[in-house]
């Protein structure tokens, strides 16, 4: 089993790279061969990554959240799974090149630095934690995808405004679709983050001796949640549309990445298990 | 190769001449039997606004196409204006090459034009109905349709708008997901504006509003395109409910200022507004483009799209030429196979292969000393079965005309499955 884990860690970045390359070739050159290779490669990559996360959880008897590198791989996995679901649901494959860049980068860093943590805190073996963590990471995956759609929206918006009718104009879906996809992903992300925060706030003070409301990650997550809450309110109540809401979505994403990486690495707190 | 094409097109004759020689489908159906009876074994007449071309297999040697074009001109009563110099004549494989180029859209006036294919199919179907096609024309046109299909699926020759009005409609589809929920306002009754409105309507536009200084002209347009007329001086009041503005008015000053647009955007909750300003001088203050969610495009921007798409289409031409060259090779091979000698050889090979396979399968049932006898016996049976067809095939070439022989050979090839490539 350890061999299988090592194999996945080695192969996954290459598989992600191959998938992105094929998506990029189809997007930029319209290659028919690349177009037909997209779906099989994506499904292979997503299945292998999901398998890797499951095997790793079983072999080490804890969810892969004990180090920033395990977390990066878990986020990469949730992004690729959520994206695969979106692609199968909508049939729109043009945005894959941009979205899959993120899991590739996350998995590459994870594969290079990941190592087994010997001492596992007992809290990590709790099943309620699985619920808390999976909703949090699915939420992060959703807002990541929302941000990528936001980024694509801003690129297309810029190109149309400035009369640049290149490959972005030609291949991306229209502005309204991009805005709708970004909004749907944001709503999913917001609901999942809400669940993660509520479960965490109710259960963690009882489960952890060193629980503190002054935890930097708790602050970070609530700040992200607030940004999205404001964004959703602005859209629904004030009627914000298009560019502004997309910029807000990207700001929320930047804060989420800051919370996951920088806070995890440089600040202490009960969320740190290594 | 006895196939030829005589015709006029946008390269050889101006529109005044081309329109004189334009044949409707019913005229084509009248013309075809006459042409066949006088000159041809097989004939197809293709006529579009950019070309009128006769593809044929000739009965007797015609040194030039003079009798044919004179007959066409006479039928259209234009002998005085139409002359030999308007026509071009191709023969043999060049004819196939020309037809494949026409079918794939690379010989069209608008590069990659898709209309030509349906017109060619209609013309070919009319010829089939008039029984003026045979083995050569059937194969030639079916291969041309196959080339056209490959060009559409393997290249991007038909992609992107190549007219200003179509580019504007395409741009609207890049901003809005569902045009059936959108309202467009056409200001002025300029030709490009009307065409743009028409393209939007064909994309299932929700509501069309029209405003013109002369209300009567707007009403005429509405009767043609559908929609509702609004007063020219009430445009501003309607704008909060409008998602697309197409403006093509002759005016010395801007009819919509940036301030107007800013006010409208507030009233419409900052929802995206697409403005196509085709007027020269421009009808809408260009600085309105800096307002969030306002997409203002003038004639230059639309021209830019058209140029860009034409450049992309031109880049596809070498790929299509490669497809044409591949299909020409297949066509030539098929044509050559209609000779007697290769057909006899292939027929012999096919029967011999069947004989060998069957003998090998069952030879072990026989004693070793009998096996050679079995070989000889089966060979004799095959030779005897093939003897009569071979003799008749060889004699047929001396007794019948070239075209009749080819037809006979083609039937034999079809019955015995000697052609691996067939086009439906």
PDB file of N, CA, C and O in Angstrom, chain B residues 216-274:
ATOM      1  N   UNK B 216     -43.009  56.093 -40.414  1.00  0.00           N
ATOM      2  CA  UNK B 216     -43.545  55.174 -41.414  1.00  0.00           C
ATOM      3  C   UNK B 216     -42.519  54.101 -41.808  1.00  0.00           C
ATOM      4  O   UNK B 216     -42.845  52.921 -41.948  1.00  0.00           O
ATOM      5  N   UNK B 217     -41.255  54.522 -41.921  1.00  0.00           N
ATOM      6  CA  UNK B 217     -40.198  53.553 -42.305  1.00  0.00           C
ATOM      7  C   UNK B 217     -40.013  52.503 -41.215  1.00  0.00           C
ATOM      8  O   UNK B 217     -39.788  51.329 -41.489  1.00  0.00           O
ATOM      9  N   UNK B 218     -40.105  52.975 -39.951  1.00  0.00           N
ATOM     10  CA  UNK B 218     -39.989  52.034 -38.829  1.00  0.00           C
ATOM     11  C   UNK B 218     -41.139  51.034 -38.876  1.00  0.00           C
ATOM     12  O   UNK B 218     -40.947  49.836 -38.629  1.00  0.00           O
ATOM     13  N   UNK B 219     -42.310  51.538 -39.209  1.00  0.00           N
ATOM     14  CA  UNK B 219     -43.473  50.641 -39.274  1.00  0.00           C
ATOM     15  C   UNK B 219     -43.329  49.608 -40.390  1.00  0.00           C
ATOM     16  O   UNK B 219     -43.704  48.447 -40.228  1.00  0.00           O
ATOM     17  N   UNK B 220     -42.748  50.058 -41.506  1.00  0.00           N
ATOM     18  CA  UNK B 220     -42.505  49.117 -42.608  1.00  0.00           C
ATOM     19  C   UNK B 220     -41.556  47.999 -42.162  1.00  0.00           C
ATOM     20  O   UNK B 220     -41.758  46.823 -42.454  1.00  0.00           O
ATOM     21  N   UNK B 221     -40.530  48.420 -41.418  1.00  0.00           N
ATOM     22  CA  UNK B 221     -39.545  47.446 -40.937  1.00  0.00           C
ATOM     23  C   UNK B 221     -40.174  46.461 -39.962  1.00  0.00           C
ATOM     24  O   UNK B 221     -39.904  45.255 -40.003  1.00  0.00           O
ATOM     25  N   UNK B 222     -40.989  46.996 -39.061  1.00  0.00           N
ATOM     26  CA  UNK B 222     -41.665  46.150 -38.074  1.00  0.00           C
ATOM     27  C   UNK B 222     -42.554  45.127 -38.782  1.00  0.00           C
ATOM     28  O   UNK B 222     -42.608  43.959 -38.387  1.00  0.00           O
ATOM     29  N   UNK B 223     -43.203  45.577 -39.844  1.00  0.00           N
ATOM     30  CA  UNK B 223     -44.064  44.654 -40.589  1.00  0.00           C
ATOM     31  C   UNK B 223     -43.231  43.514 -41.161  1.00  0.00           C
ATOM     32  O   UNK B 223     -43.682  42.373 -41.259  1.00  0.00           O
ATOM     33  N   UNK B 224     -41.971  43.824 -41.493  1.00  0.00           N
ATOM     34  CA  UNK B 224     -41.088  42.829 -42.100  1.00  0.00           C
ATOM     35  C   UNK B 224     -40.423  41.930 -41.043  1.00  0.00           C
ATOM     36  O   UNK B 224     -40.356  40.709 -41.198  1.00  0.00           O
ATOM     37  N   UNK B 225     -39.928  42.562 -39.960  1.00  0.00           N
ATOM     38  CA  UNK B 225     -39.127  41.818 -38.978  1.00  0.00           C
ATOM     39  C   UNK B 225     -39.888  41.460 -37.702  1.00  0.00           C
ATOM     40  O   UNK B 225     -39.415  40.663 -36.899  1.00  0.00           O
ATOM     41  N   UNK B 226     -41.043  42.079 -37.486  1.00  0.00           N
ATOM     42  CA  UNK B 226     -41.768  41.898 -36.231  1.00  0.00           C
ATOM     43  C   UNK B 226     -41.282  42.907 -35.211  1.00  0.00           C
ATOM     44  O   UNK B 226     -40.264  43.570 -35.413  1.00  0.00           O
ATOM     45  N   UNK B 227     -41.988  43.052 -34.074  1.00  0.00           N
ATOM     46  CA  UNK B 227     -41.570  43.984 -33.028  1.00  0.00           C
ATOM     47  C   UNK B 227     -42.547  45.128 -32.853  1.00  0.00           C
ATOM     48  O   UNK B 227     -43.705  45.049 -33.270  1.00  0.00           O
ATOM     49  N   UNK B 228     -42.044  46.229 -32.258  1.00  0.00           N
ATOM     50  CA  UNK B 228     -42.919  47.348 -31.911  1.00  0.00           C
ATOM     51  C   UNK B 228     -42.193  48.642 -32.241  1.00  0.00           C
ATOM     52  O   UNK B 228     -40.975  48.754 -32.053  1.00  0.00           O
ATOM     53  N   UNK B 229     -42.958  49.638 -32.725  1.00  0.00           N
ATOM     54  CA  UNK B 229     -42.353  50.942 -33.055  1.00  0.00           C
ATOM     55  C   UNK B 229     -42.474  51.869 -31.860  1.00  0.00           C
ATOM     56  O   UNK B 229     -43.504  51.896 -31.190  1.00  0.00           O
ATOM     57  N   UNK B 230     -41.377  52.610 -31.555  1.00  0.00           N
ATOM     58  CA  UNK B 230     -41.473  53.639 -30.513  1.00  0.00           C
ATOM     59  C   UNK B 230     -41.113  54.983 -31.143  1.00  0.00           C
ATOM     60  O   UNK B 230     -40.404  55.027 -32.161  1.00  0.00           O
ATOM     61  N   UNK B 231     -41.582  56.080 -30.524  1.00  0.00           N
ATOM     62  CA  UNK B 231     -41.292  57.407 -31.073  1.00  0.00           C
ATOM     63  C   UNK B 231     -39.815  57.725 -30.914  1.00  0.00           C
ATOM     64  O   UNK B 231     -39.201  57.396 -29.884  1.00  0.00           O
ATOM     65  N   UNK B 232     -39.250  58.390 -31.920  1.00  0.00           N
ATOM     66  CA  UNK B 232     -37.818  58.702 -31.902  1.00  0.00           C
ATOM     67  C   UNK B 232     -37.456  59.548 -30.684  1.00  0.00           C
ATOM     68  O   UNK B 232     -36.412  59.363 -30.073  1.00  0.00           O
ATOM     69  N   UNK B 233     -38.351  60.474 -30.281  1.00  0.00           N
ATOM     70  CA  UNK B 233     -38.012  61.350 -29.148  1.00  0.00           C
ATOM     71  C   UNK B 233     -38.303  60.696 -27.795  1.00  0.00           C
ATOM     72  O   UNK B 233     -38.117  61.314 -26.748  1.00  0.00           O
ATOM     73  N   UNK B 234     -38.737  59.430 -27.813  1.00  0.00           N
ATOM     74  CA  UNK B 234     -38.972  58.753 -26.520  1.00  0.00           C
ATOM     75  C   UNK B 234     -37.962  57.627 -26.288  1.00  0.00           C
ATOM     76  O   UNK B 234     -38.170  56.761 -25.434  1.00  0.00           O
ATOM     77  N   UNK B 235     -36.879  57.676 -27.046  1.00  0.00           N
ATOM     78  CA  UNK B 235     -35.860  56.619 -26.937  1.00  0.00           C
ATOM     79  C   UNK B 235     -35.336  56.509 -25.500  1.00  0.00           C
ATOM     80  O   UNK B 235     -35.278  55.419 -24.932  1.00  0.00           O
ATOM     81  N   UNK B 236     -34.968  57.650 -24.921  1.00  0.00           N
ATOM     82  CA  UNK B 236     -34.355  57.634 -23.583  1.00  0.00           C
ATOM     83  C   UNK B 236     -35.261  56.975 -22.542  1.00  0.00           C
ATOM     84  O   UNK B 236     -34.779  56.250 -21.668  1.00  0.00           O
ATOM     85  N   UNK B 237     -36.536  57.231 -22.659  1.00  0.00           N
ATOM     86  CA  UNK B 237     -37.490  56.673 -21.693  1.00  0.00           C
ATOM     87  C   UNK B 237     -37.555  55.146 -21.798  1.00  0.00           C
ATOM     88  O   UNK B 237     -37.801  54.451 -20.814  1.00  0.00           O
ATOM     89  N   UNK B 238     -37.288  54.603 -22.992  1.00  0.00           N
ATOM     90  CA  UNK B 238     -37.365  53.147 -23.196  1.00  0.00           C
ATOM     91  C   UNK B 238     -36.067  52.439 -22.811  1.00  0.00           C
ATOM     92  O   UNK B 238     -36.072  51.241 -22.542  1.00  0.00           O
ATOM     93  N   UNK B 239     -34.965  53.192 -22.829  1.00  0.00           N
ATOM     94  CA  UNK B 239     -33.650  52.551 -22.676  1.00  0.00           C
ATOM     95  C   UNK B 239     -33.467  51.681 -21.419  1.00  0.00           C
ATOM     96  O   UNK B 239     -32.787  50.653 -21.501  1.00  0.00           O
ATOM     97  N   UNK B 240     -34.037  52.043 -20.256  1.00  0.00           N
ATOM     98  CA  UNK B 240     -33.826  51.164 -19.093  1.00  0.00           C
ATOM     99  C   UNK B 240     -34.316  49.732 -19.324  1.00  0.00           C
ATOM    100  O   UNK B 240     -33.868  48.811 -18.649  1.00  0.00           O
ATOM    101  N   UNK B 241     -35.225  49.532 -20.281  1.00  0.00           N
ATOM    102  CA  UNK B 241     -35.743  48.176 -20.521  1.00  0.00           C
ATOM    103  C   UNK B 241     -35.050  47.503 -21.708  1.00  0.00           C
ATOM    104  O   UNK B 241     -35.445  46.415 -22.114  1.00  0.00           O
ATOM    105  N   UNK B 242     -34.059  48.188 -22.274  1.00  0.00           N
ATOM    106  CA  UNK B 242     -33.413  47.671 -23.481  1.00  0.00           C
ATOM    107  C   UNK B 242     -32.035  47.097 -23.136  1.00  0.00           C
ATOM    108  O   UNK B 242     -31.291  47.680 -22.359  1.00  0.00           O
ATOM    109  N   UNK B 243     -31.707  45.928 -23.689  1.00  0.00           N
ATOM    110  CA  UNK B 243     -30.399  45.307 -23.426  1.00  0.00           C
ATOM    111  C   UNK B 243     -29.423  45.503 -24.577  1.00  0.00           C
ATOM    112  O   UNK B 243     -28.215  45.447 -24.385  1.00  0.00           O
ATOM    113  N   UNK B 244     -29.959  45.667 -25.782  1.00  0.00           N
ATOM    114  CA  UNK B 244     -29.088  45.817 -26.961  1.00  0.00           C
ATOM    115  C   UNK B 244     -29.569  47.036 -27.761  1.00  0.00           C
ATOM    116  O   UNK B 244     -30.765  47.121 -28.078  1.00  0.00           O
ATOM    117  N   UNK B 245     -28.649  47.953 -28.056  1.00  0.00           N
ATOM    118  CA  UNK B 245     -29.020  49.102 -28.891  1.00  0.00           C
ATOM    119  C   UNK B 245     -28.229  49.009 -30.193  1.00  0.00           C
ATOM    120  O   UNK B 245     -27.003  48.850 -30.171  1.00  0.00           O
ATOM    121  N   UNK B 246     -28.941  49.077 -31.324  1.00  0.00           N
ATOM    122  CA  UNK B 246     -28.251  49.121 -32.622  1.00  0.00           C
ATOM    123  C   UNK B 246     -28.588  50.485 -33.213  1.00  0.00           C
ATOM    124  O   UNK B 246     -29.751  50.766 -33.492  1.00  0.00           O
ATOM    125  N   UNK B 247     -27.566  51.320 -33.379  1.00  0.00           N
ATOM    126  CA  UNK B 247     -27.853  52.672 -33.833  1.00  0.00           C
ATOM    127  C   UNK B 247     -27.176  52.955 -35.174  1.00  0.00           C
ATOM    128  O   UNK B 247     -25.966  52.774 -35.319  1.00  0.00           O
ATOM    129  N   UNK B 248     -27.956  53.372 -36.153  1.00  0.00           N
ATOM    130  CA  UNK B 248     -27.365  53.715 -37.457  1.00  0.00           C
ATOM    131  C   UNK B 248     -28.121  54.908 -38.049  1.00  0.00           C
ATOM    132  O   UNK B 248     -28.805  54.794 -39.053  1.00  0.00           O
ATOM    133  N   UNK B 249     -27.971  56.045 -37.346  1.00  0.00           N
ATOM    134  CA  UNK B 249     -28.678  57.254 -37.757  1.00  0.00           C
ATOM    135  C   UNK B 249     -27.683  58.235 -38.360  1.00  0.00           C
ATOM    136  O   UNK B 249     -26.528  58.299 -37.923  1.00  0.00           O
ATOM    137  N   UNK B 250     -28.119  58.973 -39.350  1.00  0.00           N
ATOM    138  CA  UNK B 250     -27.266  60.051 -39.869  1.00  0.00           C
ATOM    139  C   UNK B 250     -27.500  61.275 -39.007  1.00  0.00           C
ATOM    140  O   UNK B 250     -28.570  61.873 -39.034  1.00  0.00           O
ATOM    141  N   UNK B 251     -26.522  61.600 -38.159  1.00  0.00           N
ATOM    142  CA  UNK B 251     -26.683  62.757 -37.268  1.00  0.00           C
ATOM    143  C   UNK B 251     -25.330  63.406 -37.062  1.00  0.00           C
ATOM    144  O   UNK B 251     -24.305  62.707 -37.007  1.00  0.00           O
ATOM    145  N   UNK B 252     -25.320  64.716 -36.944  1.00  0.00           N
ATOM    146  CA  UNK B 252     -24.038  65.403 -36.775  1.00  0.00           C
ATOM    147  C   UNK B 252     -23.530  65.354 -35.340  1.00  0.00           C
ATOM    148  O   UNK B 252     -22.340  65.438 -35.093  1.00  0.00           O
ATOM    149  N   UNK B 253     -24.451  65.221 -34.393  1.00  0.00           N
ATOM    150  CA  UNK B 253     -24.038  65.143 -32.982  1.00  0.00           C
ATOM    151  C   UNK B 253     -24.440  63.783 -32.426  1.00  0.00           C
ATOM    152  O   UNK B 253     -25.224  63.061 -33.045  1.00  0.00           O
ATOM    153  N   UNK B 254     -23.854  63.436 -31.250  1.00  0.00           N
ATOM    154  CA  UNK B 254     -24.218  62.161 -30.610  1.00  0.00           C
ATOM    155  C   UNK B 254     -25.690  62.174 -30.229  1.00  0.00           C
ATOM    156  O   UNK B 254     -26.171  63.155 -29.662  1.00  0.00           O
ATOM    157  N   UNK B 255     -26.397  61.109 -30.507  1.00  0.00           N
ATOM    158  CA  UNK B 255     -27.801  61.081 -30.078  1.00  0.00           C
ATOM    159  C   UNK B 255     -27.911  60.503 -28.657  1.00  0.00           C
ATOM    160  O   UNK B 255     -28.920  60.676 -27.997  1.00  0.00           O
ATOM    161  N   UNK B 256     -26.838  59.791 -28.201  1.00  0.00           N
ATOM    162  CA  UNK B 256     -26.796  59.327 -26.802  1.00  0.00           C
ATOM    163  C   UNK B 256     -25.458  59.747 -26.197  1.00  0.00           C
ATOM    164  O   UNK B 256     -24.395  59.379 -26.707  1.00  0.00           O
ATOM    165  N   UNK B 257     -25.514  60.530 -25.098  1.00  0.00           N
ATOM    166  CA  UNK B 257     -24.271  60.973 -24.457  1.00  0.00           C
ATOM    167  C   UNK B 257     -23.876  59.971 -23.371  1.00  0.00           C
ATOM    168  O   UNK B 257     -24.689  59.119 -22.977  1.00  0.00           O
ATOM    169  N   UNK B 258     -22.625  60.093 -22.886  1.00  0.00           N
ATOM    170  CA  UNK B 258     -22.152  59.215 -21.813  1.00  0.00           C
ATOM    171  C   UNK B 258     -23.021  59.432 -20.573  1.00  0.00           C
ATOM    172  O   UNK B 258     -23.307  58.486 -19.824  1.00  0.00           O
ATOM    173  N   UNK B 259     -23.441  60.682 -20.370  1.00  0.00           N
ATOM    174  CA  UNK B 259     -24.279  60.996 -19.209  1.00  0.00           C
ATOM    175  C   UNK B 259     -25.622  60.244 -19.312  1.00  0.00           C
ATOM    176  O   UNK B 259     -26.084  59.654 -18.324  1.00  0.00           O
ATOM    177  N   UNK B 260     -26.213  60.262 -20.514  1.00  0.00           N
ATOM    178  CA  UNK B 260     -27.478  59.526 -20.727  1.00  0.00           C
ATOM    179  C   UNK B 260     -27.305  58.056 -20.351  1.00  0.00           C
ATOM    180  O   UNK B 260     -28.125  57.476 -19.640  1.00  0.00           O
ATOM    181  N   UNK B 261     -26.219  57.478 -20.850  1.00  0.00           N
ATOM    182  CA  UNK B 261     -25.983  56.037 -20.625  1.00  0.00           C
ATOM    183  C   UNK B 261     -25.800  55.769 -19.131  1.00  0.00           C
ATOM    184  O   UNK B 261     -26.316  54.779 -18.600  1.00  0.00           O
ATOM    185  N   UNK B 262     -25.053  56.673 -18.469  1.00  0.00           N
ATOM    186  CA  UNK B 262     -24.813  56.497 -17.028  1.00  0.00           C
ATOM    187  C   UNK B 262     -26.159  56.490 -16.282  1.00  0.00           C
ATOM    188  O   UNK B 262     -26.370  55.650 -15.401  1.00  0.00           O
ATOM    189  N   UNK B 263     -27.034  57.402 -16.636  1.00  0.00           N
ATOM    190  CA  UNK B 263     -28.355  57.474 -15.985  1.00  0.00           C
ATOM    191  C   UNK B 263     -29.152  56.197 -16.263  1.00  0.00           C
ATOM    192  O   UNK B 263     -29.776  55.638 -15.368  1.00  0.00           O
ATOM    193  N   UNK B 264     -29.074  55.748 -17.514  1.00  0.00           N
ATOM    194  CA  UNK B 264     -29.802  54.532 -17.897  1.00  0.00           C
ATOM    195  C   UNK B 264     -29.294  53.334 -17.098  1.00  0.00           C
ATOM    196  O   UNK B 264     -30.075  52.513 -16.610  1.00  0.00           O
ATOM    197  N   UNK B 265     -27.967  53.245 -16.929  1.00  0.00           N
ATOM    198  CA  UNK B 265     -27.387  52.111 -16.200  1.00  0.00           C
ATOM    199  C   UNK B 265     -27.871  52.088 -14.755  1.00  0.00           C
ATOM    200  O   UNK B 265     -28.094  51.025 -14.179  1.00  0.00           O
ATOM    201  N   UNK B 266     -28.020  53.273 -14.165  1.00  0.00           N
ATOM    202  CA  UNK B 266     -28.535  53.337 -12.791  1.00  0.00           C
ATOM    203  C   UNK B 266     -29.954  52.784 -12.762  1.00  0.00           C
ATOM    204  O   UNK B 266     -30.302  51.989 -11.896  1.00  0.00           O
ATOM    205  N   UNK B 267     -30.749  53.206 -13.728  1.00  0.00           N
ATOM    206  CA  UNK B 267     -32.157  52.794 -13.756  1.00  0.00           C
ATOM    207  C   UNK B 267     -32.312  51.297 -14.040  1.00  0.00           C
ATOM    208  O   UNK B 267     -33.277  50.676 -13.611  1.00  0.00           O
ATOM    209  N   UNK B 268     -31.372  50.729 -14.776  1.00  0.00           N
ATOM    210  CA  UNK B 268     -31.508  49.306 -15.116  1.00  0.00           C
ATOM    211  C   UNK B 268     -30.707  48.406 -14.163  1.00  0.00           C
ATOM    212  O   UNK B 268     -30.402  47.257 -14.488  1.00  0.00           O
ATOM    213  N   UNK B 269     -30.317  48.968 -12.998  1.00  0.00           N
ATOM    214  CA  UNK B 269     -29.643  48.168 -11.977  1.00  0.00           C
ATOM    215  C   UNK B 269     -28.296  47.655 -12.437  1.00  0.00           C
ATOM    216  O   UNK B 269     -27.886  46.557 -12.071  1.00  0.00           O
ATOM    217  N   UNK B 270     -27.625  48.435 -13.269  1.00  0.00           N
ATOM    218  CA  UNK B 270     -26.282  48.103 -13.756  1.00  0.00           C
ATOM    219  C   UNK B 270     -26.204  46.802 -14.557  1.00  0.00           C
ATOM    220  O   UNK B 270     -25.146  46.192 -14.697  1.00  0.00           O
ATOM    221  N   UNK B 271     -27.333  46.375 -15.087  1.00  0.00           N
ATOM    222  CA  UNK B 271     -27.321  45.147 -15.917  1.00  0.00           C
ATOM    223  C   UNK B 271     -26.583  45.439 -17.228  1.00  0.00           C
ATOM    224  O   UNK B 271     -26.637  46.576 -17.723  1.00  0.00           O
ATOM    225  N   UNK B 272     -25.902  44.443 -17.814  1.00  0.00           N
ATOM    226  CA  UNK B 272     -25.110  44.697 -19.031  1.00  0.00           C
ATOM    227  C   UNK B 272     -25.927  45.338 -20.156  1.00  0.00           C
ATOM    228  O   UNK B 272     -27.087  44.974 -20.382  1.00  0.00           O
ATOM    229  N   UNK B 273     -25.303  46.305 -20.839  1.00  0.00           N
ATOM    230  CA  UNK B 273     -25.946  46.983 -21.974  1.00  0.00           C
ATOM    231  C   UNK B 273     -24.980  46.919 -23.157  1.00  0.00           C
ATOM    232  O   UNK B 273     -23.822  47.337 -23.049  1.00  0.00           O
ATOM    233  N   UNK B 274     -25.449  46.370 -24.257  1.00  0.00           N
ATOM    234  CA  UNK B 274     -24.604  46.215 -25.443  1.00  0.00           C
ATOM    235  C   UNK B 274     -25.049  47.234 -26.485  1.00  0.00           C
ATOM    236  O   UNK B 274     -26.228  47.251 -26.863  1.00  0.00           O
TER     237      UNK B 274
END
